[in-house]
Amino acid sequence: MREAALDLRRVLEAVLDGIVVIDGAARIELLNAEACRILEISEEAALGAPLARIATTRGALETLARGVLGSGRACIESDHRVRSRFGEPMLIDVAVSPLLEEDQRTRGAVLVLRDRTIARSLEEQLSERERLSAFGHMASGIAHEVKNPLGGIRGAAEILASRATDAKMRDAAEVIVREVARITALVDELMIFARGEEIRFAATNIHRVLENVLQLLAHDALAQGVRIERRFDPSLPELHADADRLVQVFLNLARNALQALNGTGTLTVETRMALDHRLALEPGASAGTLVVMLADDGPGMAPDVLDWLATPFFTTRPDGVGLGLAVSRHWVTRHGGTLRVESAPNRGTRVRVTLPLGRDGRAAME
Ligand SMILES: Nc1ncnc2c1ncn2[C@@H]1O[C@H](COP(=O)(O)OP(=O)(O)OP(=O)(O)O)[C@@H](O)[C@H]1O
Ligand SMILES: [Mg+2]
């Protein structure tokens, strides 16, 4: 009998899905490590607890389980959306089947929970990477073609300005020089999407990066009147990253938030670790991702604005270029990370950046 119990335990731990066994009153009798991870509960706290109590935000799980206990029929729910304790969206598939007594009465149920969050985000990353790389190709092609004639135009306009015989002509020539300089700067900005752009990895303290950004903004008129709240996890390991690029990333994101807040409200900057699903890891790798969250309680975005965000040059601000988010996403992707924006009208905006920690706490990708 002991042998059999031991075997069951081993089998449960070997399964990559979360398994929860409940009794007829929907109390937890048994669960494996993956279920503990998904439900964010320790085994000790879970055993004997009613499903409803531990899964506070997931009342739907209990409803599902009660349906099966009542009907004795299995049910499956795909793409079940839940929120983690930190409020992050998770996507899980749930299958519930009845556990029958020998006399066919239902004595409980087995819940199989499959975390699809990682699989879904890998799919999204892939298509995002393809889109960015296509844009990078196009941008660097255009940049090259545009830059050469710009040099010629600028030179010619400078000659005109220096030889102008009256003020009106000199002003006109100077306008050309100035506007050409503006286009050149824009083209240079586009060049960063060219794939070969240099990136220098070194041991990087994420909090130093963020303090640097907040300090740069402290003197900006944009930040006046806005409360800035830091929620840093001091135990985070160092990243293997390009600190200058990360400053650029978070400066863009924080500026967007401050522009949205327009002098009132709170910008929260939070850091923490997130545990990855075992499937997403190389064997032996430590399971860690660093998460930086920038949340503002500004006006948020309408769904159609949200749809356009990934497109370079999309802007709703009269003086915006529409490159801030595209550039940020580009550098985060080059670090092997992800950038996700969650927003709704009047609900504020949360930008979640993940940066991978590889073996011994270094970013996994170069
Ligand atoms: N925190 C936010 N709250 C509300 N809207 C936002 C936020 N961040 C971005 N947006 C919307 O996304 C658009 C694109 O942002 P992005 O940073 O790419 O360009 P931009 O800020 O308009 O111009 P720039 O190139 O100067 O950064 C913005 O114009 C704005 O409409
Ligand atoms: Mg911006």
Short mmCIF file of C-alpha atoms in Angstrom, two decimals, residues 13-357:
data_model
loop_
_atom_site.label_atom_id
_atom_site.label_comp_id
_atom_site.label_asym_id
_atom_site.label_seq_id
_atom_site.Cartn_x
_atom_site.Cartn_y
_atom_site.Cartn_z
CA GLU A 13 5.24 15.11 -9.64
CA ALA A 14 6.41 13.88 -13.04
CA VAL A 15 3.31 15.23 -14.76
CA LEU A 16 3.82 18.65 -16.34
CA ASP A 17 0.20 19.65 -15.76
CA GLY A 18 -1.24 20.74 -12.45
CA ILE A 19 -3.29 17.99 -10.81
CA VAL A 20 -5.75 18.61 -7.98
CA VAL A 21 -7.89 15.92 -6.41
CA ILE A 22 -10.94 17.12 -4.48
CA ASP A 23 -13.50 15.29 -2.35
CA GLY A 24 -17.28 15.45 -2.67
CA ALA A 25 -17.39 18.73 -0.72
CA ALA A 26 -14.83 20.32 -3.09
CA ARG A 27 -12.04 20.14 -0.49
CA ILE A 28 -8.50 19.53 -1.71
CA GLU A 29 -7.22 16.03 -0.96
CA LEU A 30 -4.10 15.92 -3.08
CA LEU A 31 -2.18 18.19 -5.45
CA ASN A 32 1.16 18.23 -7.25
CA ALA A 33 3.89 20.87 -7.48
CA GLU A 34 2.68 22.33 -10.77
CA ALA A 35 -0.80 22.82 -9.30
CA CYS A 36 0.79 24.62 -6.32
CA ARG A 37 2.61 26.90 -8.77
CA ILE A 38 -0.48 27.70 -10.82
CA LEU A 39 -2.72 28.22 -7.78
CA GLU A 40 0.06 30.06 -5.94
CA ILE A 41 -0.33 28.07 -2.76
CA SER A 42 1.87 25.75 -0.74
CA GLU A 43 0.92 22.10 -0.42
CA GLU A 44 0.53 22.42 3.36
CA ALA A 45 -1.88 25.32 3.03
CA ALA A 46 -3.85 23.63 0.27
CA LEU A 47 -4.45 20.18 1.76
CA GLY A 48 -7.89 20.02 3.35
CA ALA A 49 -8.80 23.53 2.23
CA PRO A 50 -12.01 24.11 0.28
CA LEU A 51 -11.26 24.87 -3.38
CA ALA A 52 -13.32 28.04 -3.03
CA ARG A 53 -11.19 29.44 -0.23
CA ILE A 54 -7.73 29.02 -1.65
CA ALA A 55 -8.67 30.00 -5.14
CA THR A 56 -10.24 33.32 -4.18
CA THR A 57 -9.85 34.97 -7.56
CA ARG A 58 -10.75 31.79 -9.32
CA GLY A 59 -14.24 31.18 -8.07
CA ALA A 60 -14.94 29.91 -11.56
CA LEU A 61 -12.82 26.81 -10.86
CA GLU A 62 -15.05 25.92 -7.97
CA THR A 63 -18.20 26.44 -10.02
CA LEU A 64 -16.75 24.14 -12.66
CA ALA A 65 -15.82 21.51 -10.08
CA ARG A 66 -19.24 21.68 -8.38
CA GLY A 67 -20.88 21.18 -11.77
CA VAL A 68 -18.92 17.98 -12.26
CA LEU A 69 -19.56 16.76 -8.69
CA GLY A 70 -23.27 17.36 -9.22
CA SER A 71 -23.66 15.89 -12.69
CA GLY A 72 -21.00 13.19 -12.57
CA ARG A 73 -19.95 14.26 -16.06
CA ALA A 74 -16.51 15.51 -17.06
CA CYS A 75 -16.02 18.96 -18.47
CA ILE A 76 -13.25 20.90 -20.19
CA GLU A 77 -12.75 24.62 -20.34
CA SER A 78 -10.06 26.02 -22.61
CA ASP A 79 -8.36 29.40 -22.42
CA HIS A 80 -9.68 30.06 -18.96
CA ARG A 81 -8.48 33.54 -18.00
CA VAL A 82 -7.37 34.07 -14.44
CA ARG A 83 -5.24 36.60 -12.63
CA SER A 84 -2.23 35.79 -10.54
CA ARG A 85 -1.79 37.21 -7.04
CA PHE A 86 0.19 40.05 -8.64
CA GLY A 87 -2.66 40.73 -11.03
CA GLU A 88 -0.93 39.27 -14.05
CA PRO A 89 -3.13 37.58 -16.60
CA MET A 90 -2.74 33.83 -16.89
CA LEU A 91 -4.30 31.53 -19.41
CA ILE A 92 -5.11 28.01 -18.28
CA ASP A 93 -6.93 25.04 -19.71
CA VAL A 94 -8.98 23.18 -17.11
CA ALA A 95 -10.28 19.63 -17.38
CA VAL A 96 -12.40 18.26 -14.55
CA SER A 97 -13.41 14.61 -14.37
CA PRO A 98 -15.42 12.83 -11.69
CA LEU A 99 -13.78 10.30 -9.36
CA LEU A 100 -16.16 7.42 -8.91
CA GLU A 101 -16.69 4.94 -6.05
CA GLU A 102 -16.96 1.27 -6.86
CA ASP A 103 -20.73 1.65 -6.77
CA GLN A 104 -20.40 4.43 -9.38
CA ARG A 105 -21.27 7.20 -6.97
CA THR A 106 -19.18 10.37 -7.37
CA ARG A 107 -16.75 10.65 -4.45
CA GLY A 108 -14.81 13.60 -5.75
CA ALA A 109 -13.13 14.98 -8.85
CA VAL A 110 -9.75 15.41 -10.49
CA LEU A 111 -8.83 18.79 -11.92
CA VAL A 112 -6.10 18.99 -14.53
CA LEU A 113 -4.73 22.51 -14.96
CA ARG A 114 -2.55 23.34 -17.94
CA ASP A 115 -0.79 26.70 -17.92
CA ARG A 116 -0.92 28.05 -21.46
CA THR A 117 0.49 31.45 -20.58
CA ILE A 118 4.03 30.59 -21.63
CA ALA A 119 3.00 28.84 -24.87
CA ARG A 120 0.78 31.78 -25.80
CA SER A 121 3.46 34.35 -25.04
CA LEU A 122 6.05 32.37 -27.04
CA GLU A 123 3.68 32.45 -30.03
CA GLU A 124 3.21 36.18 -29.60
CA GLN A 125 6.93 36.79 -29.26
CA LEU A 126 7.61 34.92 -32.44
CA SER A 127 5.21 36.95 -34.53
CA GLU A 128 6.40 40.14 -32.85
CA ARG A 129 9.99 39.28 -33.68
CA GLU A 130 9.08 38.62 -37.31
CA ARG A 131 7.27 41.92 -37.57
CA LEU A 132 10.13 43.86 -36.00
CA SER A 133 12.71 42.20 -38.18
CA ALA A 134 10.70 43.01 -41.35
CA PHE A 135 10.44 46.59 -40.15
CA GLY A 136 14.18 46.62 -39.39
CA HIS A 137 14.97 45.56 -42.96
CA MET A 138 12.74 48.21 -44.42
CA ALA A 139 13.94 50.93 -42.07
CA SER A 140 17.61 50.36 -42.73
CA GLY A 141 16.99 50.23 -46.50
CA ILE A 142 15.11 53.53 -46.44
CA ALA A 143 17.62 55.09 -44.08
CA HIS A 144 20.47 54.39 -46.48
CA GLU A 145 18.60 55.64 -49.53
CA VAL A 146 17.41 58.79 -47.83
CA LYS A 147 20.62 59.73 -46.08
CA ASN A 148 22.79 60.14 -49.16
CA PRO A 149 20.65 62.71 -50.99
CA LEU A 150 20.06 64.50 -47.67
CA GLY A 151 23.77 65.16 -47.40
CA GLY A 152 23.72 66.69 -50.89
CA ILE A 153 20.69 68.86 -50.17
CA ARG A 154 22.21 70.15 -46.97
CA GLY A 155 25.52 71.04 -48.65
CA ALA A 156 23.74 72.87 -51.47
CA ALA A 157 21.50 74.78 -49.06
CA GLU A 158 24.51 75.84 -47.01
CA ILE A 159 26.15 77.27 -50.14
CA LEU A 160 22.91 79.11 -50.98
CA ALA A 161 22.73 80.51 -47.44
CA SER A 162 26.30 81.73 -47.50
CA ARG A 163 25.87 83.39 -50.89
CA ALA A 164 22.40 84.78 -50.34
CA THR A 165 22.11 88.40 -51.42
CA ASP A 166 19.06 89.26 -49.35
CA ALA A 167 17.68 88.24 -45.93
CA LYS A 168 14.62 86.47 -47.33
CA MET A 169 16.72 84.13 -49.43
CA ARG A 170 19.09 83.44 -46.55
CA ASP A 171 16.15 82.61 -44.25
CA ALA A 172 14.74 80.23 -46.84
CA ALA A 173 18.08 78.47 -47.26
CA GLU A 174 18.42 78.20 -43.48
CA VAL A 175 14.98 76.63 -43.22
CA ILE A 176 16.16 73.95 -45.66
CA VAL A 177 19.31 73.31 -43.61
CA ARG A 178 17.33 73.07 -40.38
CA GLU A 179 14.65 70.79 -41.72
CA VAL A 180 17.22 68.53 -43.35
CA ALA A 181 18.93 68.24 -39.95
CA ARG A 182 15.59 67.18 -38.44
CA ILE A 183 15.04 64.50 -41.08
CA THR A 184 18.62 63.28 -40.62
CA ALA A 185 18.03 62.87 -36.88
CA LEU A 186 14.85 60.90 -37.57
CA VAL A 187 16.66 58.67 -40.05
CA ASP A 188 19.38 58.04 -37.46
CA GLU A 189 16.67 56.99 -35.03
CA LEU A 190 15.33 54.58 -37.64
CA MET A 191 18.77 53.04 -38.01
CA ILE A 192 18.50 51.48 -34.58
CA PHE A 193 16.00 49.02 -36.01
CA ALA A 194 18.71 47.77 -38.35
CA ARG A 195 19.53 44.39 -36.95
CA GLY A 196 23.27 44.78 -36.62
CA GLU A 197 23.03 47.68 -34.18
CA GLU A 198 25.51 47.21 -31.41
CA ILE A 199 24.54 46.05 -27.94
CA ARG A 200 27.02 45.77 -25.06
CA PHE A 201 26.17 43.32 -22.32
CA ALA A 202 27.61 43.72 -18.82
CA ALA A 203 26.56 43.02 -15.24
CA THR A 204 23.72 45.46 -14.66
CA ASN A 205 21.78 46.41 -11.58
CA ILE A 206 18.20 47.02 -12.68
CA HIS A 207 17.49 49.35 -9.77
CA ARG A 208 20.42 51.54 -10.70
CA VAL A 209 19.01 51.73 -14.24
CA LEU A 210 15.56 52.71 -12.93
CA GLU A 211 16.93 55.27 -10.44
CA ASN A 212 18.93 56.77 -13.27
CA VAL A 213 15.75 57.13 -15.35
CA LEU A 214 13.72 58.60 -12.48
CA GLN A 215 16.50 61.05 -11.71
CA LEU A 216 16.67 62.16 -15.33
CA LEU A 217 12.93 62.79 -15.23
CA ALA A 218 12.83 64.44 -11.80
CA HIS A 219 13.95 67.74 -13.30
CA ASP A 220 11.58 67.51 -16.22
CA ALA A 221 8.46 69.68 -16.17
CA LEU A 222 6.53 66.51 -17.10
CA ALA A 223 7.14 64.94 -13.68
CA GLN A 224 5.89 67.89 -11.64
CA GLY A 225 2.73 67.06 -9.71
CA VAL A 226 3.06 63.33 -10.31
CA ARG A 227 3.68 60.97 -7.40
CA ILE A 228 6.31 58.37 -8.14
CA GLU A 229 6.09 55.17 -6.16
CA ARG A 230 8.92 52.65 -6.11
CA ARG A 231 8.20 49.04 -5.26
CA PHE A 232 11.58 47.45 -5.68
CA ASP A 233 12.49 43.92 -4.68
CA PRO A 234 16.01 44.42 -3.27
CA SER A 235 16.83 40.72 -3.53
CA LEU A 236 16.91 40.72 -7.36
CA PRO A 237 20.16 39.43 -8.89
CA GLU A 238 22.18 41.43 -11.39
CA LEU A 239 21.23 41.20 -15.03
CA HIS A 240 23.49 40.60 -17.96
CA ALA A 241 22.31 43.55 -20.03
CA ASP A 242 23.14 46.78 -21.81
CA ALA A 243 22.45 49.42 -19.15
CA ASP A 244 22.40 52.33 -21.62
CA ARG A 245 19.80 50.65 -23.78
CA LEU A 246 17.69 49.78 -20.76
CA VAL A 247 17.81 53.41 -19.63
CA GLN A 248 16.52 54.33 -23.08
CA VAL A 249 13.73 51.74 -22.79
CA PHE A 250 12.48 52.82 -19.36
CA LEU A 251 12.93 56.51 -20.15
CA ASN A 252 10.58 56.12 -23.12
CA LEU A 253 8.05 54.18 -21.08
CA ALA A 254 8.17 56.54 -18.11
CA ARG A 255 7.87 59.58 -20.39
CA ASN A 256 4.77 58.06 -21.98
CA ALA A 257 3.26 57.51 -18.55
CA LEU A 258 4.06 61.07 -17.42
CA GLN A 259 2.65 62.49 -20.63
CA ALA A 260 -0.54 60.50 -20.06
CA LEU A 261 -0.74 61.62 -16.42
CA ASN A 262 -0.33 65.26 -17.44
CA GLY A 263 0.63 66.58 -14.02
CA THR A 264 -1.61 64.53 -11.71
CA GLY A 265 -1.68 60.94 -10.52
CA THR A 266 0.77 58.21 -9.66
CA LEU A 267 3.42 56.37 -11.59
CA THR A 268 4.33 53.08 -9.93
CA VAL A 269 7.58 51.39 -10.79
CA GLU A 270 7.80 47.85 -9.55
CA THR A 271 10.42 45.13 -9.86
CA ARG A 272 10.28 41.47 -8.96
CA MET A 273 11.11 37.95 -10.01
CA ALA A 274 8.67 35.68 -11.77
CA LEU A 275 8.96 31.94 -11.90
CA ASP A 276 8.85 30.35 -15.31
CA HIS A 277 7.02 27.23 -16.26
CA ARG A 278 9.36 24.23 -16.27
CA LEU A 279 8.70 23.57 -19.96
CA ALA A 280 10.14 26.92 -21.03
CA LEU A 281 13.51 26.23 -19.43
CA GLU A 282 16.70 24.61 -20.58
CA PRO A 283 17.50 21.61 -18.43
CA GLY A 284 19.40 22.73 -15.34
CA ALA A 285 18.70 26.42 -15.86
CA SER A 286 17.53 28.41 -12.88
CA ALA A 287 13.91 29.39 -13.25
CA GLY A 288 13.90 33.14 -13.24
CA THR A 289 12.64 36.13 -15.12
CA LEU A 290 13.00 39.66 -13.95
CA VAL A 291 9.83 41.72 -14.26
CA VAL A 292 9.71 45.51 -14.37
CA MET A 293 6.25 47.01 -14.25
CA LEU A 294 5.40 50.63 -14.97
CA ALA A 295 1.84 51.47 -14.06
CA ASP A 296 0.11 54.83 -14.30
CA ASP A 297 -3.40 55.77 -13.25
CA GLY A 298 -3.83 58.07 -16.24
CA PRO A 299 -6.58 58.02 -18.88
CA GLY A 300 -5.57 54.65 -20.35
CA MET A 301 -6.12 53.73 -23.99
CA ALA A 302 -9.07 52.81 -26.16
CA PRO A 303 -8.89 49.29 -27.66
CA ASP A 304 -8.17 50.63 -31.17
CA VAL A 305 -5.19 52.64 -29.86
CA LEU A 306 -3.95 49.49 -28.14
CA ASP A 307 -4.16 47.58 -31.44
CA TRP A 308 -1.92 50.10 -33.17
CA LEU A 309 0.72 50.34 -30.48
CA ALA A 310 3.14 47.90 -32.05
CA THR A 311 3.30 49.98 -35.22
CA PRO A 312 6.23 52.36 -35.53
CA PHE A 313 5.19 56.00 -36.10
CA PHE A 314 1.79 55.47 -34.51
CA THR A 315 1.10 58.39 -32.19
CA THR A 316 -1.90 60.21 -30.75
CA ARG A 317 0.18 63.12 -29.45
CA PRO A 318 0.51 66.23 -31.65
CA ASP A 319 4.23 66.47 -30.95
CA GLY A 320 4.84 62.71 -30.82
CA VAL A 321 6.93 60.81 -33.34
CA GLY A 322 5.46 57.43 -32.43
CA LEU A 323 8.77 55.67 -32.05
CA GLY A 324 9.02 55.49 -28.25
CA LEU A 325 7.30 52.14 -27.76
CA ALA A 326 8.70 50.60 -30.94
CA VAL A 327 12.26 51.50 -29.90
CA SER A 328 11.68 50.22 -26.37
CA ARG A 329 10.26 46.96 -27.64
CA HIS A 330 13.16 46.60 -30.04
CA TRP A 331 15.76 46.78 -27.25
CA VAL A 332 13.80 44.58 -24.87
CA THR A 333 13.51 41.96 -27.62
CA ARG A 334 17.26 42.20 -28.26
CA HIS A 335 17.73 41.33 -24.58
CA GLY A 336 15.57 38.24 -25.09
CA GLY A 337 12.74 39.80 -23.11
CA THR A 338 9.16 40.85 -23.74
CA LEU A 339 7.19 44.08 -23.50
CA ARG A 340 3.46 43.97 -23.00
CA VAL A 341 0.99 46.82 -22.63
CA GLU A 342 -2.30 46.46 -20.77
CA SER A 343 -4.67 49.37 -20.78
CA ALA A 344 -8.32 50.36 -20.84
CA PRO A 345 -10.05 53.74 -20.91
CA ASN A 346 -10.09 55.29 -17.42
CA ARG A 347 -8.27 52.28 -15.99
CA GLY A 348 -4.71 53.50 -16.48
CA THR A 349 -1.91 51.71 -18.28
CA ARG A 350 0.48 48.97 -17.21
CA VAL A 351 3.58 48.19 -19.20
CA ARG A 352 5.21 44.92 -18.22
CA VAL A 353 8.77 44.28 -19.30
CA THR A 354 10.37 40.91 -18.69
CA LEU A 355 14.09 40.29 -18.93
CA PRO A 356 15.36 36.73 -18.78
CA LEU A 357 17.77 35.53 -16.13
#
